[in-house]
PDB file of C-alpha atoms in Angstrom:
ATOM      1  CA  MET A 915     -47.397 -40.970  26.789  1.00 49.00           C
ATOM      2  CA  ARG A 916     -45.786 -39.179  29.748  1.00 59.00           C
ATOM      3  CA  THR A 917     -41.928 -39.435  29.951  1.00 66.00           C
ATOM      4  CA  LYS A 918     -40.374 -39.893  33.326  1.00 75.00           C
ATOM      5  CA  PHE A 919     -37.852 -37.268  34.518  1.00 75.00           C
ATOM      6  CA  SER A 920     -34.218 -38.091  34.519  1.00 77.00           C
ATOM      7  CA  PHE A 921     -31.172 -35.896  35.408  1.00 77.00           C
ATOM      8  CA  ARG A 922     -29.504 -37.467  32.421  1.00 82.00           C
ATOM      9  CA  GLN A 923     -31.663 -35.342  30.131  1.00 81.00           C
ATOM     10  CA  PHE A 924     -29.648 -32.339  31.357  1.00 85.00           C
ATOM     11  CA  ILE A 925     -26.492 -33.786  29.597  1.00 85.00           C
ATOM     12  CA  VAL A 926     -26.947 -33.311  25.890  1.00 84.00           C
ATOM     13  CA  PRO A 927     -24.493 -33.495  23.028  1.00 82.00           C
ATOM     14  CA  HIS A 928     -22.342 -30.317  22.641  1.00 81.00           C
ATOM     15  CA  ILE A 929     -23.593 -29.174  26.034  1.00 90.00           C
ATOM     16  CA  GLY A 930     -20.622 -26.858  26.634  1.00 90.00           C
ATOM     17  CA  ARG A 931     -21.093 -25.105  23.298  1.00 88.00           C
ATOM     18  CA  LYS A 932     -24.811 -24.829  23.870  1.00 90.00           C
ATOM     19  CA  LEU A 933     -24.359 -23.316  27.372  1.00 93.00           C
ATOM     20  CA  ALA A 934     -22.003 -20.777  25.899  1.00 93.00           C
ATOM     21  CA  PHE A 935     -24.831 -19.582  23.739  1.00 91.00           C
ATOM     22  CA  MET A 936     -27.786 -20.117  26.102  1.00 93.00           C
ATOM     23  CA  LEU A 937     -26.552 -18.385  29.189  1.00 95.00           C
ATOM     24  CA  PRO A 938     -25.546 -15.078  27.466  1.00 96.00           C
ATOM     25  CA  ALA A 939     -28.859 -15.172  25.643  1.00 95.00           C
ATOM     26  CA  VAL A 940     -30.696 -15.453  28.987  1.00 96.00           C
ATOM     27  CA  PHE A 941     -28.613 -12.550  30.299  1.00 97.00           C
ATOM     28  CA  MET A 942     -29.471 -10.420  27.301  1.00 96.00           C
ATOM     29  CA  MET A 943     -33.180 -11.277  27.634  1.00 95.00           C
ATOM     30  CA  GLY A 944     -33.203  -9.897  31.171  1.00 96.00           C
ATOM     31  CA  PHE A 945     -31.180  -6.848  30.086  1.00 97.00           C
ATOM     32  CA  THR A 946     -33.410  -5.957  27.218  1.00 95.00           C
ATOM     33  CA  LEU A 947     -36.529  -6.715  29.189  1.00 94.00           C
ATOM     34  CA  SER A 948     -35.383  -4.113  31.748  1.00 96.00           C
ATOM     35  CA  ILE A 949     -35.233  -1.440  28.914  1.00 95.00           C
ATOM     36  CA  LEU A 950     -38.722  -2.481  27.595  1.00 92.00           C
ATOM     37  CA  ILE A 951     -40.080  -2.050  31.229  1.00 92.00           C
ATOM     38  CA  ILE A 952     -38.749   1.534  31.499  1.00 93.00           C
ATOM     39  CA  ILE A 953     -40.072   2.476  28.083  1.00 91.00           C
ATOM     40  CA  GLY A 954     -43.487   1.204  29.148  1.00 88.00           C
ATOM     41  CA  TRP A 955     -44.848   0.297  25.729  1.00 87.00           C
ATOM     42  CA  GLY A 956     -45.259  -3.389  26.530  1.00 81.00           C
ATOM     43  CA  THR A 957     -43.263  -6.663  26.732  1.00 86.00           C
ATOM     44  CA  ASP A 958     -43.913 -10.289  25.813  1.00 86.00           C
ATOM     45  CA  PRO A 959     -47.143 -11.752  27.233  1.00 88.00           C
ATOM     46  CA  ALA A 960     -45.411 -13.739  29.977  1.00 91.00           C
ATOM     47  CA  SER A 961     -43.461 -10.644  31.202  1.00 91.00           C
ATOM     48  CA  PHE A 962     -46.588  -8.556  31.036  1.00 91.00           C
ATOM     49  CA  MET A 963     -48.514 -11.044  33.260  1.00 93.00           C
ATOM     50  CA  ASN A 964     -45.530 -11.246  35.685  1.00 95.00           C
ATOM     51  CA  LEU A 965     -44.969  -7.536  35.811  1.00 94.00           C
ATOM     52  CA  ASN A 966     -48.620  -6.885  36.755  1.00 94.00           C
ATOM     53  CA  ILE A 967     -48.702  -9.685  39.309  1.00 95.00           C
ATOM     54  CA  ALA A 968     -45.506  -8.132  40.867  1.00 95.00           C
ATOM     55  CA  ALA A 969     -47.009  -4.629  40.927  1.00 93.00           C
ATOM     56  CA  ALA A 970     -50.289  -5.947  42.554  1.00 94.00           C
ATOM     57  CA  THR A 971     -48.424  -8.095  45.198  1.00 94.00           C
ATOM     58  CA  GLY A 972     -45.544  -5.820  45.889  1.00 93.00           C
ATOM     59  CA  LEU A 973     -43.082  -8.490  44.904  1.00 95.00           C
ATOM     60  CA  SER A 974     -40.087  -8.059  42.627  1.00 96.00           C
ATOM     61  CA  LEU A 975     -40.273  -9.207  39.111  1.00 96.00           C
ATOM     62  CA  GLY A 976     -37.592 -11.817  39.912  1.00 96.00           C
ATOM     63  CA  ASN A 977     -39.506 -13.253  42.815  1.00 97.00           C
ATOM     64  CA  THR A 978     -42.795 -13.206  40.887  1.00 97.00           C
ATOM     65  CA  GLN A 979     -41.266 -14.989  37.941  1.00 97.00           C
ATOM     66  CA  VAL A 980     -39.793 -17.723  40.122  1.00 97.00           C
ATOM     67  CA  LEU A 981     -43.134 -18.200  41.925  1.00 97.00           C
ATOM     68  CA  VAL A 982     -45.363 -18.265  38.822  1.00 97.00           C
ATOM     69  CA  TYR A 983     -42.958 -20.360  36.822  1.00 97.00           C
ATOM     70  CA  SER A 984     -42.515 -22.820  39.663  1.00 96.00           C
ATOM     71  CA  ILE A 985     -46.219 -23.577  39.451  1.00 96.00           C
ATOM     72  CA  MET A 986     -45.905 -23.980  35.730  1.00 96.00           C
ATOM     73  CA  LEU A 987     -42.897 -26.165  36.277  1.00 95.00           C
ATOM     74  CA  ILE A 988     -44.893 -28.616  38.410  1.00 94.00           C
ATOM     75  CA  PHE A 989     -47.291 -29.233  35.609  1.00 93.00           C
ATOM     76  CA  THR A 990     -44.334 -29.517  33.180  1.00 94.00           C
ATOM     77  CA  PHE A 991     -42.744 -31.995  35.464  1.00 92.00           C
ATOM     78  CA  ILE A 992     -45.928 -34.148  35.567  1.00 92.00           C
ATOM     79  CA  PHE A 993     -47.007 -33.919  31.939  1.00 92.00           C
ATOM     80  CA  GLY A 994     -43.853 -33.044  30.009  1.00 90.00           C
ATOM     81  CA  ALA A 995     -40.739 -33.883  32.021  1.00 91.00           C
ATOM     82  CA  GLN A 996     -38.694 -34.428  28.908  1.00 90.00           C
ATOM     83  CA  MET A 997     -38.813 -30.665  28.219  1.00 92.00           C
ATOM     84  CA  ILE A 998     -36.979 -29.722  31.363  1.00 93.00           C
ATOM     85  CA  GLY A 999     -33.270 -28.904  31.107  1.00 93.00           C
ATOM     86  CA  PHE A1000     -30.718 -26.224  32.169  1.00 94.00           C
ATOM     87  CA  GLY A1001     -32.447 -23.690  29.971  1.00 93.00           C
ATOM     88  CA  THR A1002     -35.691 -24.180  31.782  1.00 95.00           C
ATOM     89  CA  LEU A1003     -34.195 -23.395  35.125  1.00 95.00           C
ATOM     90  CA  ALA A1004     -32.066 -20.495  33.715  1.00 95.00           C
ATOM     91  CA  ASN A1005     -35.152 -18.812  32.146  1.00 95.00           C
ATOM     92  CA  MET A1006     -37.203 -19.277  35.329  1.00 95.00           C
ATOM     93  CA  ILE A1007     -34.564 -18.082  37.820  1.00 95.00           C
ATOM     94  CA  PHE A1008     -32.340 -15.499  36.091  1.00 96.00           C
ATOM     95  CA  ILE A1009     -34.335 -13.403  33.595  1.00 96.00           C
ATOM     96  CA  GLY A1010     -36.474 -11.641  36.212  1.00 96.00           C
ATOM     97  CA  TYR A1011     -33.630 -10.867  38.649  1.00 97.00           C
ATOM     98  CA  ILE A1012     -31.474  -9.608  35.747  1.00 97.00           C
ATOM     99  CA  ALA A1013     -34.308  -7.304  34.671  1.00 97.00           C
ATOM    100  CA  ASP A1014     -34.707  -6.143  38.255  1.00 97.00           C
ATOM    101  CA  PHE A1015     -31.070  -5.403  38.612  1.00 98.00           C
ATOM    102  CA  PHE A1016     -30.847  -3.291  35.445  1.00 97.00           C
ATOM    103  CA  HIS A1017     -33.969  -1.500  36.099  1.00 96.00           C
ATOM    104  CA  TRP A1018     -32.363  -0.406  39.339  1.00 96.00           C
ATOM    105  CA  VAL A1019     -29.259   0.639  37.391  1.00 97.00           C
ATOM    106  CA  TRP A1020     -31.262   2.615  34.896  1.00 97.00           C
ATOM    107  CA  ASP A1021     -33.160   4.389  37.815  1.00 96.00           C
ATOM    108  CA  ASN A1022     -29.895   5.332  39.531  1.00 96.00           C
ATOM    109  CA  THR A1023     -27.913   6.338  36.446  1.00 96.00           C
ATOM    110  CA  GLY A1024     -30.361   8.697  34.768  1.00 95.00           C
ATOM    111  CA  PHE A1025     -31.071   6.417  31.887  1.00 95.00           C
ATOM    112  CA  THR A1026     -34.777   5.970  32.839  1.00 95.00           C
ATOM    113  CA  LEU A1027     -35.167   9.709  32.909  1.00 95.00           C
ATOM    114  CA  PHE A1028     -33.430   9.932  29.524  1.00 95.00           C
ATOM    115  CA  VAL A1029     -35.732   7.471  27.998  1.00 93.00           C
ATOM    116  CA  GLU A1030     -38.808   9.028  29.436  1.00 91.00           C
ATOM    117  CA  GLN A1031     -37.777  12.569  28.111  1.00 93.00           C
ATOM    118  CA  SER A1032     -36.596  11.374  24.799  1.00 93.00           C
ATOM    119  CA  PRO A1033     -38.635  12.702  21.736  1.00 95.00           C
ATOM    120  CA  LEU A1034     -41.035  10.293  20.246  1.00 93.00           C
ATOM    121  CA  PRO A1035     -38.871   9.216  17.154  1.00 95.00           C
ATOM    122  CA  ALA A1036     -35.950   8.431  19.543  1.00 94.00           C
ATOM    123  CA  LYS A1037     -38.182   6.505  21.910  1.00 93.00           C
ATOM    124  CA  ILE A1038     -39.635   4.475  18.948  1.00 91.00           C
ATOM    125  CA  ALA A1039     -36.127   3.642  17.641  1.00 94.00           C
ATOM    126  CA  ILE A1040     -34.988   2.556  21.172  1.00 93.00           C
ATOM    127  CA  PHE A1041     -38.077   0.440  21.543  1.00 90.00           C
ATOM    128  CA  ALA A1042     -37.858  -1.221  18.058  1.00 87.00           C
ATOM    129  CA  PHE A1043     -34.101  -1.944  18.519  1.00 92.00           C
ATOM    130  CA  THR A1044     -34.621  -3.449  22.004  1.00 91.00           C
ATOM    131  CA  ILE A1045     -37.451  -5.617  20.765  1.00 86.00           C
ATOM    132  CA  LEU A1046     -35.236  -6.822  17.753  1.00 84.00           C
ATOM    133  CA  VAL A1047     -32.419  -7.657  20.170  1.00 90.00           C
ATOM    134  CA  PHE A1048     -34.761  -9.446  22.554  1.00 88.00           C
ATOM    135  CA  VAL A1049     -36.342 -11.518  19.861  1.00 83.00           C
ATOM    136  CA  ILE A1050     -32.879 -12.497  18.472  1.00 85.00           C
ATOM    137  CA  VAL A1051     -31.478 -13.600  21.722  1.00 89.00           C
ATOM    138  CA  ALA A1052     -34.785 -15.375  22.622  1.00 86.00           C
ATOM    139  CA  SER A1053     -34.333 -17.282  19.345  1.00 83.00           C
ATOM    140  CA  ILE A1054     -30.807 -18.111  20.276  1.00 87.00           C
ATOM    141  CA  TYR A1055     -32.057 -19.416  23.654  1.00 89.00           C
ATOM    142  CA  ILE A1056     -34.710 -21.563  22.046  1.00 85.00           C
ATOM    143  CA  ASN A1057     -32.238 -22.938  19.407  1.00 83.00           C
ATOM    144  CA  ALA A1058     -29.734 -23.933  22.025  1.00 87.00           C
ATOM    145  CA  GLN A1059     -32.366 -26.742  22.907  1.00 86.00           C
ATOM    146  CA  LEU A1060     -31.429 -27.049  26.532  1.00 91.00           C
ATOM    147  CA  GLY A1061     -34.896 -27.155  27.896  1.00 90.00           C
ATOM    148  CA  THR A1062     -38.277 -25.442  27.419  1.00 90.00           C
ATOM    149  CA  ALA A1063     -39.118 -22.399  29.482  1.00 92.00           C
ATOM    150  CA  PRO A1064     -42.008 -23.315  31.840  1.00 93.00           C
ATOM    151  CA  TYR A1065     -44.282 -20.754  30.139  1.00 93.00           C
ATOM    152  CA  ASP A1066     -43.630 -22.223  26.679  1.00 91.00           C
ATOM    153  CA  ALA A1067     -43.989 -25.758  27.978  1.00 92.00           C
ATOM    154  CA  LEU A1068     -47.541 -25.567  28.937  1.00 94.00           C
ATOM    155  CA  PRO A1069     -49.017 -24.682  25.506  1.00 91.00           C
ATOM    156  CA  THR A1070     -46.877 -27.476  24.040  1.00 90.00           C
ATOM    157  CA  ILE A1071     -48.317 -29.934  26.581  1.00 93.00           C
ATOM    158  CA  ILE A1072     -51.901 -28.670  26.006  1.00 93.00           C
ATOM    159  CA  SER A1073     -51.409 -29.084  22.246  1.00 90.00           C
ATOM    160  CA  GLY A1074     -50.304 -32.671  22.748  1.00 89.00           C
ATOM    161  CA  ALA A1075     -53.410 -33.346  24.721  1.00 90.00           C
ATOM    162  CA  ILE A1076     -55.775 -31.924  22.108  1.00 91.00           C
ATOM    163  CA  PRO A1077     -54.008 -32.401  18.728  1.00 88.00           C
ATOM    164  CA  LYS A1078     -57.031 -31.594  16.666  1.00 90.00           C
ATOM    165  CA  ILE A1079     -56.571 -27.924  17.508  1.00 90.00           C
ATOM    166  CA  PRO A1080     -53.543 -26.306  15.698  1.00 89.00           C
ATOM    167  CA  PHE A1081     -50.748 -25.348  18.022  1.00 86.00           C
ATOM    168  CA  PHE A1082     -50.652 -21.699  16.866  1.00 83.00           C
ATOM    169  CA  ILE A1083     -54.259 -21.255  18.018  1.00 87.00           C
ATOM    170  CA  ILE A1084     -53.529 -22.811  21.395  1.00 89.00           C
ATOM    171  CA  ARG A1085     -50.486 -20.577  21.744  1.00 86.00           C
ATOM    172  CA  ILE A1086     -52.536 -17.493  20.916  1.00 85.00           C
ATOM    173  CA  ILE A1087     -55.155 -18.401  23.409  1.00 89.00           C
ATOM    174  CA  PHE A1088     -52.453 -19.116  26.046  1.00 89.00           C
ATOM    175  CA  ASP A1089     -50.717 -15.772  25.411  1.00 87.00           C
ATOM    176  CA  PHE A1090     -53.980 -13.833  25.533  1.00 86.00           C
ATOM    177  CA  SER A1091     -54.838 -15.690  28.806  1.00 91.00           C
ATOM    178  CA  ALA A1092     -51.528 -14.522  30.193  1.00 91.00           C
ATOM    179  CA  ILE A1093     -52.320 -10.950  29.193  1.00 88.00           C
ATOM    180  CA  GLY A1094     -55.814 -11.285  30.733  1.00 90.00           C
ATOM    181  CA  ILE A1095     -54.218 -12.528  33.990  1.00 93.00           C
ATOM    182  CA  GLY A1096     -51.955  -9.534  33.936  1.00 91.00           C
ATOM    183  CA  LEU A1097     -54.890  -7.186  33.346  1.00 90.00           C
ATOM    184  CA  LEU A1098     -56.913  -8.824  36.179  1.00 94.00           C
ATOM    185  CA  ALA A1099     -53.883  -8.504  38.580  1.00 94.00           C
ATOM    186  CA  ALA A1100     -53.588  -4.781  37.600  1.00 91.00           C
ATOM    187  CA  LYS A1101     -57.277  -4.254  38.409  1.00 91.00           C
ATOM    188  CA  LEU A1102     -56.897  -5.936  41.814  1.00 91.00           C
ATOM    189  CA  GLY A1103     -53.803  -3.886  42.554  1.00 86.00           C
ATOM    190  CA  ASN A1104     -53.218  -0.182  43.117  1.00 86.00           C
ATOM    191  CA  GLU A1105     -50.504   0.473  40.585  1.00 84.00           C
ATOM    192  CA  GLY A1106     -52.504   0.323  37.328  1.00 85.00           C
ATOM    193  CA  VAL A1107     -51.589  -1.530  34.183  1.00 85.00           C
ATOM    194  CA  GLN A1108     -47.810  -2.051  33.822  1.00 85.00           C
ATOM    195  CA  GLY A1109     -46.912  -1.540  30.129  1.00 79.00           C
ATOM    196  CA  SER A1110     -49.261  -2.306  27.291  1.00 75.00           C
ATOM    197  CA  ILE A1111     -49.826  -5.105  24.749  1.00 72.00           C
ATOM    198  CA  ILE A1112     -48.041  -3.283  21.960  1.00 72.00           C
ATOM    199  CA  GLY A1113     -44.764  -5.076  22.711  1.00 69.00           C
ATOM    200  CA  SER A1114     -46.471  -8.352  23.174  1.00 71.00           C
ATOM    201  CA  VAL A1115     -47.982  -8.152  19.644  1.00 72.00           C
ATOM    202  CA  CYS A1116     -44.794  -7.060  18.103  1.00 72.00           C
ATOM    203  CA  MET A1117     -42.877 -10.030  19.718  1.00 71.00           C
ATOM    204  CA  SER A1118     -45.584 -12.549  18.845  1.00 69.00           C
ATOM    205  CA  VAL A1119     -45.348 -11.432  15.209  1.00 71.00           C
ATOM    206  CA  MET A1120     -41.540 -11.257  15.098  1.00 70.00           C
ATOM    207  CA  LEU A1121     -40.511 -14.239  17.114  1.00 70.00           C
ATOM    208  CA  GLY A1122     -41.504 -16.920  14.605  1.00 68.00           C
ATOM    209  CA  PRO A1123     -39.865 -15.471  11.525  1.00 73.00           C
ATOM    210  CA  VAL A1124     -36.701 -14.511  13.474  1.00 72.00           C
ATOM    211  CA  ILE A1125     -36.357 -17.975  14.934  1.00 69.00           C
ATOM    212  CA  SER A1126     -36.535 -19.301  11.367  1.00 69.00           C
ATOM    213  CA  VAL A1127     -33.770 -17.043  10.165  1.00 75.00           C
ATOM    214  CA  VAL A1128     -31.474 -17.669  13.166  1.00 72.00           C
ATOM    215  CA  SER A1129     -32.104 -21.290  13.539  1.00 70.00           C
ATOM    216  CA  ARG A1130     -30.475 -22.531  10.272  1.00 71.00           C
ATOM    217  CA  PRO A1131     -26.993 -21.155  10.799  1.00 76.00           C
ATOM    218  CA  LEU A1132     -27.180 -21.594  14.530  1.00 74.00           C
ATOM    219  CA  SER A1133     -28.261 -25.199  14.257  1.00 71.00           C
ATOM    220  CA  LYS A1134     -25.073 -25.972  12.247  1.00 73.00           C
ATOM    221  CA  ILE A1135     -23.023 -24.749  15.236  1.00 74.00           C
ATOM    222  CA  LEU A1136     -24.990 -26.192  18.051  1.00 70.00           C
ATOM    223  CA  ASN A1137     -26.165 -29.382  16.430  1.00 67.00           C
ATOM    224  CA  PRO A1138     -23.555 -30.282  13.800  1.00 66.00           C
ATOM    225  CA  GLU A1139     -24.541 -33.934  13.790  1.00 61.00           C
ATOM    226  CA  GLU A1140     -27.868 -33.061  12.203  1.00 62.00           C
ATOM    227  CA  HIS A1141     -26.104 -31.529   9.178  1.00 54.00           C
ATOM    228  CA  GLN A1142     -23.570 -34.246   8.497  1.00 57.00           C
ATOM    229  CA  GLU A1143     -24.057 -35.877   5.128  1.00 52.00           C
TER     230      GLU A1143
END
């Protein structure tokens, strides 16, 4: 059953505490995404799609993410309005622009050149550490429970519509569809494929376990009422 949208759903228990975790997490997601972009070994499926659409259209990543996620937000508003919150808007609006800003910073401070010229072991270490940080802050963002990102809301909605198919299968299909859209955009554009699916695979594998590890202690801080005896 569809739930009607209400601005009251933005005001949740312990909202100040949750915002204090969610907003820095969103900032760090954009920050680490900018490093993954200059390394060029891949990002999460959503960013892979948006990066290739941005390259094909000539738009910035921030503008592309707002446009693509706005379309997704329409479907979320219609079929899963209860999932919309401050976190939904923060993910949609800020991550791409933060990544654009720091990508510009890296290009103008020599960090991009440093990464490109680093020996393979150093580059692997930077890549692995950046992915780890990205996954940790993404799990903090999710556990803040201030709304679902538009990209993450759609597979949840689809899963609710066809409950006989396990959610993880729907999520895998959805992620690969995003990668396919990114590859199609790259083929239609002139810039070639932006990144690879290596980072996407790594994040897909890491995100679930890291969320499980982070969620228990973080839930006690953000949702203390759930742990009261």
